[in-house]
Amino acid sequence: MSAAFVLTMLVVPPWLLTALAGPPLPGWPTSAQLRGWIADPLNHHTLTAGLTALAWLAWLGLACTVAATAARRARARARWLRRLPLPTPWQAAATTVAGAAALNTAHIPTVDTPIPPISASTGTLHPHDGAVDTQAGDGVTVPGGWLPDTAAQQVAAAAAVVWLRRRRAYQPGQPSPEDSDLAPLPTTVTAVRAALTDADTQQPPATPATAALPALPTSCLALTGDGAADAARGILLTRLLAAMRDPQDTTRLLITHTALTTLLPDISTDTETPGLRVVETVDQAAALLSSLINAPPAPGGGAGPADLLLLTDPPNAPTTAQLATLQHAGATVVMLGAGPPGTSWSIDRHGHTREEHTGRAGPRLCVLNRTSATDLLAVIAHPARERQYSVTEPTPLRRPAETGHARIPRQAGSDRWAAAPDIPAVTNPRLHVRVLGRPALLAGGEPVTIRRSAALQVLVFLAVHPEGATTTDLVQAIWPGLPAHTVTGRLYTTLSDLRAAIRTATGATVLGHADDRYHLNPDRVDVDLWRLHAAAHHAATALTDPAPAWQTVIDTYTGDLAAGHNWAWIDPPREATRRLVLDAYASAAAAQTDPHHRLRLLQDAIRVDPYNQTLHQLAADQLNALGDADTAARLLDGYQRRLQLAGIAASDQPAPTSR
């Protein structure tokens, strides 16, 4: 239509002008005509001729503009064709063979095996409902950047370590004024985890930590182009992710303070980042590198000297000499902008590199904007000084009487806190929702088939939020990192599929929608998580003999929330539910007078959360009180080994004190 409009504007005006006023240049004016125009310049003929001339000039300007635009686009297309890489003879031969094979096999009929229905209780879910933004092996695209597959897997592993640290530090049975450590991880981390969960139908093979590191030159590299700063942040994050499993007192990456504030101006100064050392000047970097080279090797081995230095400005003459010293010592110097003679890469916004001198394409680099890089640093860094927790004897908890449910943290994207509705007792319900342990939808004791993994997520999400959830809440939880308007249709399809599955099994409408919020009808469905909340509320408000009430909470808990699923939104409510039952164990143990029964309760609590420090210390104290010091020592030693295997180094663990 654009071409037709331009063609119309080029053809119709000159045709009309020629038909109505004649050709544009009928001939030169005669002397009589000139004398008549001077005597009477504003007559009918002169006005018509002037307007006709203006119309021809306007058309001529339009024609020149169209011609210039067409020529510019033609030149751009010609430049693109000159840079188009042609296939090599080997590639041409391989393509020919592949085409012949495709033609020979194209006529062979194939039979697609129908996909059988998948039960929600089996855990084998629909593989095509994820928010995957890239193909396998292509990396993960997140808002504001791109990460290689291995770097994304390291981000997911670092996020898991963050939750293990929170589990370790929680003190069961101790009243907490706030649950700040139950806050969801940053949006970029959640998007990475969601992409990996949806993309990997099989467990990826183990890859070394250095697999995500870009293949940088061994001497000096200057980053230029629109994506230079984003690529520098990507190099910084991938190096820090690779250094997480190394001893934390070993410097792997040097960066000047100017470079750090330029790349990450919002970085917190109250945290420590393993493997990162910030220096003020290049002279300090050279001195530090020299001391690392001359220092004796650590007893446990570890990484060598720093292998990266980031600068922001082109170096001056003294700094250039120091950079040469660093290069001879084995460090790789990376600078933002032009630098001394060396390799220079031009990087676009998507991380694609091209060597400026030769024009040869290089490897694709991880690129991150300021927001995404700051989000990822949140799972790498940890507080510079963790609080020293004093392990005290827990006291039976007393929760306010008006609190009807255990604390479930607000999910990312929720626009407000909503009070949980009263959960009535369901008499002989036909439909049960089991979310403690392996999630399942049961009708008359038989599992209901749910074909979509997103539908199962919706079911569990609404069970966790009995007050209901808006469309935005569901979209941001199930498909984080994707614009809401692009997946709203997918959500409606998921909800329709879930309604149809429930209606087919029971003939009832369980999924309701009121006040722009979706919710489960508490009159028609029984949820084990709601029963756990009701039992905890009863135990917290019991005035006499609360031990049986706490035991009811313990018996109601049948497993972790949505066990076997690593959905991006599940960690905060899962940890809150785990803490609810840990509080029950701790309160029941505190109220127990029999020391052996108290020890059994603490041991059962440790089985629920084998990473909690307070439970291990209380159990060790109880063993020591019973005269079994050897078992107490073995318990604490095994606990330390478990933390180290999980990636929490000894220096990252606050020393427990008992009293």
XYZ file of C-alpha atoms in Angstrom:
659
model
C 0.000 0.000 0.000
C 2.917 2.344 0.658
C 4.262 1.734 -2.826
C 0.804 2.292 -4.357
C 0.403 5.574 -2.454
C 3.814 6.879 -3.547
C 3.157 5.858 -7.143
C -0.203 7.637 -7.049
C 1.395 10.835 -5.734
C 4.009 10.725 -8.487
C 1.638 10.031 -11.396
C -1.740 11.673 -10.653
C -0.630 15.322 -9.972
C 1.358 15.789 -13.213
C -1.471 14.166 -15.215
C -4.038 16.560 -13.712
C -1.792 19.610 -14.193
C -1.116 18.693 -17.827
C -4.784 18.036 -18.526
C -6.036 21.249 -16.890
C -3.232 23.785 -17.458
C -1.216 22.280 -20.275
C 2.433 21.265 -20.269
C 4.691 22.894 -17.652
C 6.871 24.673 -20.257
C 4.680 25.666 -23.265
C 7.321 28.144 -24.461
C 9.169 31.337 -23.582
C 6.945 34.430 -23.017
C 6.841 37.002 -25.820
C 7.653 40.705 -25.406
C 3.943 41.600 -25.679
C 3.142 39.180 -22.869
C 5.902 40.659 -20.679
C 4.636 44.242 -21.271
C 1.079 43.133 -20.442
C 2.231 41.418 -17.215
C 4.147 44.565 -16.135
C 1.123 46.742 -16.808
C -1.351 44.410 -15.022
C 0.513 41.785 -12.914
C -2.492 40.448 -10.966
C -4.887 39.307 -13.623
C -6.545 35.942 -14.165
C -3.866 34.524 -16.466
C -0.867 35.453 -14.260
C -2.477 34.052 -11.096
C -3.267 30.777 -12.867
C 0.273 30.533 -14.188
C 1.774 31.217 -10.721
C -0.347 28.627 -8.981
C 0.460 26.106 -11.698
C 4.186 26.769 -11.278
C 3.942 26.288 -7.484
C 2.102 22.994 -7.981
C 4.822 21.778 -10.387
C 7.554 22.795 -7.884
C 5.816 20.904 -5.050
C 5.556 17.798 -7.206
C 9.226 18.160 -8.195
C 10.252 18.317 -4.495
C 8.250 15.148 -3.802
C 9.859 13.355 -6.734
C 13.368 14.363 -5.590
C 12.655 13.111 -2.044
C 11.423 9.735 -3.332
C 14.431 9.393 -5.620
C 16.917 10.228 -2.813
C 15.276 7.730 -0.419
C 15.304 4.984 -3.045
C 18.972 5.634 -3.813
C 19.933 5.551 -0.128
C 18.153 2.254 0.428
C 19.707 0.794 -2.694
C 23.194 1.731 -1.474
C 22.482 0.193 1.951
C 21.265 -3.017 0.316
C 24.352 -3.110 -1.882
C 26.628 -2.747 1.179
C 24.763 -5.559 2.939
C 25.130 -7.811 -0.088
C 28.876 -7.121 -0.219
C 29.219 -8.192 3.441
C 27.014 -11.267 3.024
C 29.235 -14.311 3.747
C 29.151 -16.838 0.940
C 29.267 -20.573 1.710
C 32.608 -22.300 1.450
C 32.992 -25.265 -0.934
C 32.692 -27.684 2.012
C 29.507 -25.984 3.198
C 28.052 -26.064 -0.298
C 28.836 -29.765 -0.587
C 27.278 -30.507 2.810
C 24.151 -28.553 1.853
C 23.845 -30.495 -1.394
C 24.103 -33.829 0.411
C 21.565 -32.754 3.045
C 19.136 -31.586 0.354
C 19.417 -34.855 -1.510
C 18.766 -36.795 1.690
C 15.729 -34.647 2.439
C 14.299 -35.259 -1.046
C 14.813 -39.001 -0.716
C 13.056 -39.206 2.647
C 10.333 -36.613 2.066
C 7.907 -39.155 0.580
C 8.243 -41.658 3.419
C 5.017 -41.561 5.468
C 5.365 -41.088 9.203
C 2.911 -41.789 11.968
C 2.821 -39.498 14.974
C 2.147 -41.335 18.199
C -0.633 -39.566 20.083
C 0.403 -38.030 23.380
C -1.401 -39.825 26.214
C -3.131 -37.832 28.930
C -0.779 -36.836 31.734
C -1.871 -37.110 35.322
C -1.104 -34.145 37.524
C 0.130 -36.478 40.245
C 2.870 -38.025 38.123
C 4.857 -34.838 37.679
C 5.339 -35.346 33.914
C 3.967 -32.102 32.618
C 3.198 -30.514 29.283
C 6.546 -29.415 27.829
C 5.249 -26.581 25.644
C 3.745 -24.209 28.188
C 6.901 -22.439 29.251
C 8.045 -18.889 28.782
C 11.116 -19.918 26.824
C 12.579 -17.023 24.924
C 15.300 -18.845 23.015
C 16.035 -22.217 21.511
C 18.099 -24.820 23.279
C 21.767 -23.937 23.241
C 21.048 -20.327 22.281
C 21.198 -18.908 25.778
C 18.537 -17.130 27.788
C 17.110 -13.722 26.920
C 16.023 -11.700 29.950
C 14.685 -8.155 30.240
C 17.745 -6.033 29.590
C 20.220 -8.642 28.477
C 21.266 -12.079 27.278
C 23.122 -14.886 29.081
C 24.749 -18.058 27.774
C 23.160 -21.315 28.901
C 25.952 -22.153 31.337
C 25.848 -18.709 32.945
C 22.074 -19.024 33.347
C 22.511 -22.396 35.061
C 25.061 -20.842 37.406
C 22.568 -18.071 38.230
C 19.966 -20.698 39.134
C 22.499 -22.507 41.321
C 23.433 -19.238 43.058
C 19.742 -18.525 43.701
C 19.384 -21.940 45.329
C 22.334 -21.135 47.613
C 20.610 -17.900 48.663
C 17.583 -19.858 49.847
C 19.816 -22.370 51.637
C 21.459 -19.495 53.527
C 18.023 -18.236 54.542
C 16.991 -21.712 55.697
C 20.205 -22.038 57.679
C 19.736 -18.705 59.475
C 16.068 -19.111 60.452
C 15.401 -19.658 64.169
C 12.314 -21.862 64.666
C 10.101 -21.003 67.584
C 11.424 -17.453 67.906
C 8.947 -14.662 67.122
C 10.027 -12.607 64.137
C 8.743 -9.054 63.606
C 9.124 -9.354 59.841
C 9.887 -11.870 57.136
C 12.257 -9.797 55.019
C 14.313 -12.881 54.221
C 11.228 -14.408 52.573
C 11.151 -11.705 49.899
C 11.242 -13.078 46.342
C 14.517 -12.835 44.462
C 14.944 -10.026 41.880
C 12.960 -10.099 38.665
C 15.900 -10.973 36.406
C 16.828 -13.987 38.558
C 13.225 -15.167 38.494
C 13.084 -14.821 34.703
C 16.297 -16.849 34.297
C 15.006 -19.629 36.521
C 11.665 -19.705 34.711
C 13.351 -19.955 31.307
C 15.584 -22.796 32.476
C 12.689 -24.653 34.110
C 10.597 -24.458 30.955
C 13.384 -25.068 28.454
C 15.126 -28.053 30.048
C 12.929 -31.112 29.720
C 15.984 -33.156 30.678
C 18.692 -32.469 33.210
C 21.533 -30.698 31.360
C 24.945 -32.363 31.454
C 27.412 -31.101 33.998
C 29.630 -28.363 32.579
C 32.692 -26.775 34.117
C 32.316 -23.360 35.674
C 34.629 -21.834 33.079
C 32.377 -22.881 30.180
C 30.441 -19.608 30.370
C 33.567 -17.446 30.228
C 34.057 -15.663 26.899
C 37.126 -16.491 24.870
C 39.010 -13.249 25.533
C 42.464 -12.471 24.152
C 45.394 -13.077 26.476
C 46.783 -9.545 26.499
C 44.579 -6.478 26.045
C 41.021 -5.972 24.856
C 39.176 -2.719 24.188
C 35.363 -2.769 24.038
C 33.659 -0.281 21.746
C 30.256 0.107 20.189
C 26.719 0.486 21.509
C 26.924 -2.632 23.669
C 30.382 -2.061 25.195
C 29.136 -1.201 28.692
C 26.571 -4.027 28.666
C 29.251 -6.482 27.546
C 31.595 -5.294 30.311
C 28.854 -6.007 32.856
C 28.353 -9.417 31.269
C 32.064 -10.237 31.552
C 32.010 -9.072 35.161
C 29.028 -11.260 36.083
C 30.196 -14.379 34.253
C 33.608 -14.168 35.945
C 32.020 -13.739 39.360
C 29.685 -16.667 38.766
C 32.660 -18.825 37.817
C 34.497 -17.738 40.979
C 31.680 -18.670 43.356
C 33.005 -22.187 44.000
C 36.549 -21.000 44.604
C 37.864 -19.980 48.031
C 36.396 -16.593 48.823
C 39.736 -15.089 49.876
C 41.219 -15.652 46.409
C 41.042 -12.656 44.089
C 39.879 -13.611 40.627
C 38.850 -10.239 39.258
C 40.241 -6.729 39.699
C 38.227 -3.641 38.830
C 38.931 0.013 39.359
C 36.529 2.001 41.480
C 35.783 4.305 38.545
C 34.885 1.349 36.347
C 32.655 -0.174 38.994
C 30.697 3.017 39.632
C 30.368 3.589 35.898
C 29.025 0.116 35.197
C 27.020 -0.360 38.406
C 26.307 2.967 40.082
C 23.640 1.423 42.359
C 25.791 -1.361 43.784
C 25.491 -1.748 47.550
C 28.540 -1.120 49.706
C 27.234 -3.335 52.547
C 27.882 -6.585 50.706
C 30.889 -8.694 49.815
C 31.243 -10.290 46.404
C 33.358 -13.467 46.299
C 36.236 -13.203 43.833
C 36.030 -9.420 43.369
C 38.628 -6.866 44.509
C 38.055 -3.142 43.955
C 41.142 -0.908 43.587
C 41.391 2.856 43.247
C 44.128 3.095 40.605
C 45.977 0.950 38.121
C 49.115 1.285 40.288
C 47.292 -0.415 43.147
C 46.161 -3.155 40.800
C 49.743 -3.775 39.658
C 50.995 -3.863 43.266
C 48.219 -6.230 44.324
C 48.863 -8.527 41.375
C 52.571 -8.588 42.216
C 51.807 -9.568 45.814
C 49.473 -12.322 44.658
C 52.125 -13.724 42.331
C 54.811 -13.711 45.024
C 52.524 -15.058 47.769
C 52.932 -18.739 48.745
C 50.254 -21.074 47.377
C 47.242 -21.698 49.578
C 47.088 -25.075 51.308
C 43.914 -26.064 49.503
C 45.040 -24.866 46.103
C 42.651 -22.451 44.419
C 42.774 -20.025 41.558
C 45.866 -18.153 40.514
C 46.329 -14.402 40.335
C 43.717 -12.008 39.063
C 42.944 -12.547 35.414
C 40.863 -9.508 34.545
C 41.092 -5.743 34.913
C 38.317 -3.383 33.801
C 39.047 0.266 33.009
C 36.758 3.047 31.839
C 38.975 5.710 30.258
C 41.815 5.310 27.770
C 45.045 5.096 29.804
C 47.670 7.808 29.892
C 51.404 7.211 29.416
C 52.240 6.096 33.010
C 49.162 3.907 33.140
C 50.077 2.283 29.832
C 53.369 1.095 31.321
C 51.525 -0.389 34.298
C 49.110 -2.134 31.950
C 52.033 -3.692 30.117
C 53.316 -4.995 33.460
C 49.938 -6.538 34.208
C 49.806 -8.177 30.801
C 53.271 -9.715 31.232
C 52.108 -11.078 34.616
C 49.318 -13.023 32.913
C 46.368 -10.700 33.509
C 43.836 -9.859 30.833
C 43.143 -6.132 30.551
C 39.670 -5.108 29.409
C 38.926 -1.436 28.771
C 35.836 0.534 27.847
C 36.701 2.613 24.810
C 39.851 2.914 22.733
C 43.091 1.913 24.402
C 46.700 1.086 23.586
C 47.522 -1.111 20.608
C 45.795 -4.452 20.959
C 42.596 -6.216 20.082
C 39.505 -4.052 19.797
C 35.995 -5.501 19.597
C 32.953 -3.590 18.403
C 29.892 -4.924 20.221
C 26.233 -4.372 19.428
C 23.326 -4.362 21.868
C 22.821 -8.114 21.507
C 26.414 -9.064 22.373
C 27.611 -9.883 18.858
C 31.279 -8.931 18.485
C 33.362 -7.942 15.486
C 37.073 -7.189 15.456
C 37.494 -3.629 14.256
C 40.786 -4.088 12.398
C 39.959 -7.268 10.475
C 36.149 -7.186 10.481
C 36.087 -10.822 11.589
C 33.163 -11.855 13.779
C 34.018 -12.935 17.313
C 32.190 -14.855 20.040
C 28.909 -13.616 21.400
C 29.307 -12.029 24.831
C 26.902 -11.913 27.731
C 25.258 -8.466 27.800
C 23.416 -6.974 30.769
C 22.039 -3.529 31.442
C 22.383 -1.889 34.854
C 19.129 -3.257 36.240
C 19.668 -6.865 35.187
C 23.305 -6.860 36.328
C 22.327 -5.462 39.736
C 19.632 -8.140 40.043
C 22.098 -10.919 39.310
C 24.645 -9.513 41.751
C 22.017 -9.936 44.481
C 22.433 -13.728 44.345
C 26.244 -13.575 44.236
C 26.983 -11.044 46.974
C 26.160 -11.585 50.624
C 26.188 -9.281 53.664
C 29.669 -8.171 54.640
C 28.993 -9.107 58.265
C 26.264 -11.574 58.948
C 24.492 -11.350 62.262
C 25.711 -13.673 64.971
C 22.702 -15.655 66.067
C 22.451 -16.832 69.662
C 20.698 -20.173 69.762
C 18.146 -19.984 72.570
C 15.544 -22.391 73.815
C 12.381 -21.851 71.733
C 9.182 -20.811 73.427
C 5.702 -21.874 72.329
C 4.457 -19.393 69.799
C 1.389 -17.273 70.367
C -0.003 -15.789 67.204
C -2.689 -13.096 67.168
C -6.180 -14.509 67.247
C -7.275 -12.534 64.191
C -4.594 -14.069 61.962
C -6.307 -16.904 60.180
C -3.353 -18.187 58.183
C 0.340 -18.690 58.461
C 2.465 -16.004 56.996
C 2.692 -16.358 53.249
C 4.797 -13.596 51.699
C 3.494 -11.294 49.076
C 4.423 -12.458 45.592
C 6.156 -10.297 43.038
C 3.513 -8.427 41.108
C 0.816 -8.410 43.765
C -0.692 -4.958 43.946
C -1.966 -5.217 47.521
C -2.283 -7.400 50.568
C -5.591 -9.231 50.625
C -7.034 -10.671 53.791
C -7.474 -14.435 53.547
C -11.130 -15.487 53.627
C -12.508 -17.688 56.332
C -12.099 -21.321 55.311
C -15.287 -23.224 56.103
C -15.250 -26.908 56.892
C -16.124 -28.810 53.708
C -18.405 -31.767 54.388
C -17.604 -34.801 52.207
C -15.942 -32.794 49.444
C -15.795 -34.372 46.012
C -12.633 -32.506 45.063
C -9.350 -32.394 46.967
C -6.344 -30.239 46.107
C -3.093 -31.668 47.429
C -0.195 -29.227 47.360
C 1.859 -30.511 50.310
C 4.108 -33.053 48.677
C 3.548 -33.950 45.047
C 0.707 -31.679 43.860
C -2.399 -33.374 42.539
C -6.070 -32.729 41.931
C -8.158 -35.604 43.313
C -11.830 -36.299 42.565
C -13.227 -39.106 44.659
C -9.684 -40.180 45.485
C -8.680 -40.488 41.801
C -6.241 -38.031 40.134
C -7.736 -35.636 37.613
C -5.823 -35.329 34.365
C -4.304 -31.874 33.829
C -2.596 -31.554 30.479
C -0.865 -28.209 30.935
C 1.890 -27.493 33.418
C 0.703 -23.876 33.552
C -2.746 -25.108 34.645
C -1.164 -27.008 37.530
C 0.755 -23.877 38.485
C -2.476 -21.876 38.510
C -4.090 -24.467 40.762
C -1.211 -24.428 43.265
C -0.900 -20.625 43.117
C -4.582 -20.188 43.986
C -4.232 -22.738 46.784
C -1.349 -20.693 48.207
C -3.390 -17.491 47.840
C -6.918 -18.263 49.090
C -7.723 -14.551 48.871
C -7.442 -14.873 45.098
C -5.134 -13.533 42.415
C -5.531 -11.069 39.574
C -4.623 -11.736 35.979
C -1.432 -9.716 36.453
C -0.481 -11.774 39.508
C -0.868 -15.041 37.609
C 0.951 -13.845 34.502
C 3.907 -12.417 36.409
C 4.212 -15.554 38.532
C 3.941 -18.181 35.786
C 5.613 -16.315 32.919
C 8.041 -13.874 34.567
C 10.126 -11.680 32.327
C 7.562 -11.610 29.516
C 5.289 -8.627 28.827
C 1.863 -9.294 30.310
C -0.005 -8.429 27.118
C 1.879 -11.117 25.175
C 0.819 -14.008 27.437
C -2.638 -12.949 28.616
C -4.229 -15.062 25.900
C -2.143 -18.033 27.010
C -3.432 -17.540 30.571
C -7.057 -17.505 29.428
C -6.462 -20.727 27.487
C -4.872 -22.282 30.579
C -7.774 -21.264 32.818
C -10.293 -22.601 30.307
C -8.429 -25.920 30.142
C -8.351 -26.158 33.950
C -12.074 -25.403 34.226
C -12.855 -28.019 31.592
C -10.788 -30.673 33.391
C -12.534 -29.987 36.720
C -15.990 -29.850 35.139
C -15.416 -33.149 33.351
C -14.320 -34.860 36.570
C -16.891 -33.449 38.993
C -19.458 -31.447 37.055
C -18.878 -28.573 39.500
C -17.464 -25.080 39.089
C -14.554 -24.731 41.487
C -12.580 -21.912 39.873
C -14.416 -18.645 40.503
C -13.864 -15.079 39.329
C -15.073 -12.081 41.321
C -13.807 -8.522 41.713
C -11.208 -9.141 38.984
C -9.659 -11.948 41.063
C -9.573 -15.676 40.402
C -9.984 -17.945 43.435
C -10.864 -21.480 44.486
C -14.350 -21.911 45.887
C -13.811 -22.955 49.541
C -17.326 -24.456 49.702
C -16.571 -26.995 46.984
C -12.914 -27.870 47.393
C -10.713 -29.120 50.227
C -7.071 -27.936 50.246
C -4.520 -29.559 52.553
C -2.569 -26.290 52.851
C -5.683 -24.534 54.170
C -6.145 -27.264 56.758
C -2.514 -26.773 57.813
C -3.131 -23.037 58.251
C -6.262 -23.670 60.282
C -4.401 -26.140 62.527
C -1.553 -23.665 63.054
C -4.006 -20.914 63.931
C -5.732 -23.177 66.449
C -2.403 -24.172 68.003
C -1.210 -20.568 68.229
C -4.368 -19.470 70.023
C -4.744 -22.474 72.326
C -4.721 -21.261 75.907
C -4.275 -24.618 77.680
C -2.281 -27.709 76.697
C -1.174 -26.624 73.180
C 1.000 -29.743 72.652
C -1.778 -31.777 70.941
C -2.556 -28.803 68.689
C 1.080 -28.499 67.613
C 1.120 -32.241 66.954
C -1.882 -31.775 64.661
C 0.133 -29.237 62.660
C 3.010 -31.712 62.420
C 0.705 -34.524 61.283
C -0.998 -32.323 58.669
C 2.305 -31.445 56.997
C 2.910 -34.221 54.444
C 5.794 -32.719 52.480
C 7.260 -29.578 50.965
C 4.916 -27.288 49.093
C 4.719 -28.489 45.448
C 7.536 -30.980 45.978
C 9.397 -31.872 42.790
C 8.681 -28.577 41.023
C 11.100 -25.663 40.713
C 8.706 -22.962 39.569
C 10.142 -19.480 39.732
C 7.556 -18.191 42.260
C 7.398 -21.210 44.587
C 10.366 -20.582 46.923
C 8.889 -17.861 49.200
C 5.594 -19.686 50.002
C 7.418 -23.023 50.185
C 9.865 -21.669 52.754
C 7.057 -19.952 54.687
C 5.159 -23.249 54.882
C 8.300 -25.100 55.968
C 8.903 -22.518 58.686
C 5.330 -22.991 59.872
C 5.909 -26.666 60.618
C 9.387 -25.981 62.034
C 7.771 -23.590 64.495
C 5.363 -26.363 65.411
C 8.220 -28.801 66.040
C 10.171 -26.234 68.074
C 7.147 -25.242 70.148
C 6.208 -28.865 70.790
C 9.791 -29.645 71.818
C 9.917 -26.636 74.147
C 6.708 -27.750 75.844
C 7.940 -31.341 76.217
C 9.249 -32.445 79.634
C 10.603 -35.822 78.520
C 14.170 -35.194 77.199
C 14.108 -38.251 74.920
C 10.803 -37.205 73.363
C 12.164 -33.688 72.937
C 15.213 -35.090 71.116
C 12.977 -37.138 68.805
C 10.983 -34.022 67.924
C 14.171 -32.088 67.121
C 15.471 -34.953 64.994
C 12.188 -35.073 63.068
C 12.436 -31.317 62.524
C 15.959 -31.726 61.153
C 14.572 -34.227 58.623
C 12.127 -31.541 57.475
C 14.947 -28.990 57.075
C 18.448 -30.507 57.218
C 20.040 -27.068 56.631
C 18.713 -25.239 59.701
C 21.470 -24.278 62.128
C 19.308 -23.679 65.192
C 17.744 -27.146 65.068
C 21.160 -28.816 64.818
C 22.528 -26.814 67.723
C 19.478 -27.537 69.900
C 19.677 -31.249 69.078
C 23.416 -31.267 69.886
C 22.765 -29.511 73.193
C 20.099 -32.085 74.027
C 22.489 -34.934 73.194
C 25.153 -33.392 75.396
C 22.619 -33.076 78.199
C 21.847 -36.787 77.817
C 25.569 -37.606 78.011
C 26.087 -38.536 74.342
C 28.778 -36.038 73.343
C 30.155 -38.217 70.514
C 26.801 -38.296 68.707
C 26.465 -34.534 69.168
C 29.908 -33.957 67.628
C 29.091 -36.238 64.683
C 25.799 -34.403 64.160
C 27.479 -30.986 63.939
C 30.333 -32.327 61.797
C 27.901 -33.839 59.317
C 25.968 -30.589 59.251
C 29.115 -28.607 58.346
C 29.919 -31.054 55.535
C 26.384 -30.749 54.193
C 26.705 -26.959 54.040
C 30.054 -27.160 52.271
C 28.647 -29.588 49.679
C 25.793 -27.145 49.084
C 28.275 -24.363 48.248
C 28.194 -22.498 51.570
C 31.827 -22.149 52.600
C 32.930 -22.238 56.216
C 33.778 -18.516 56.173
C 30.185 -17.809 55.110
C 28.713 -19.461 58.207
C 28.058 -17.458 61.376
C 29.478 -19.190 64.393
C 26.607 -20.454 66.565
C 26.573 -19.781 70.256
C 24.352 -21.584 72.714
C 23.132 -20.439 76.036
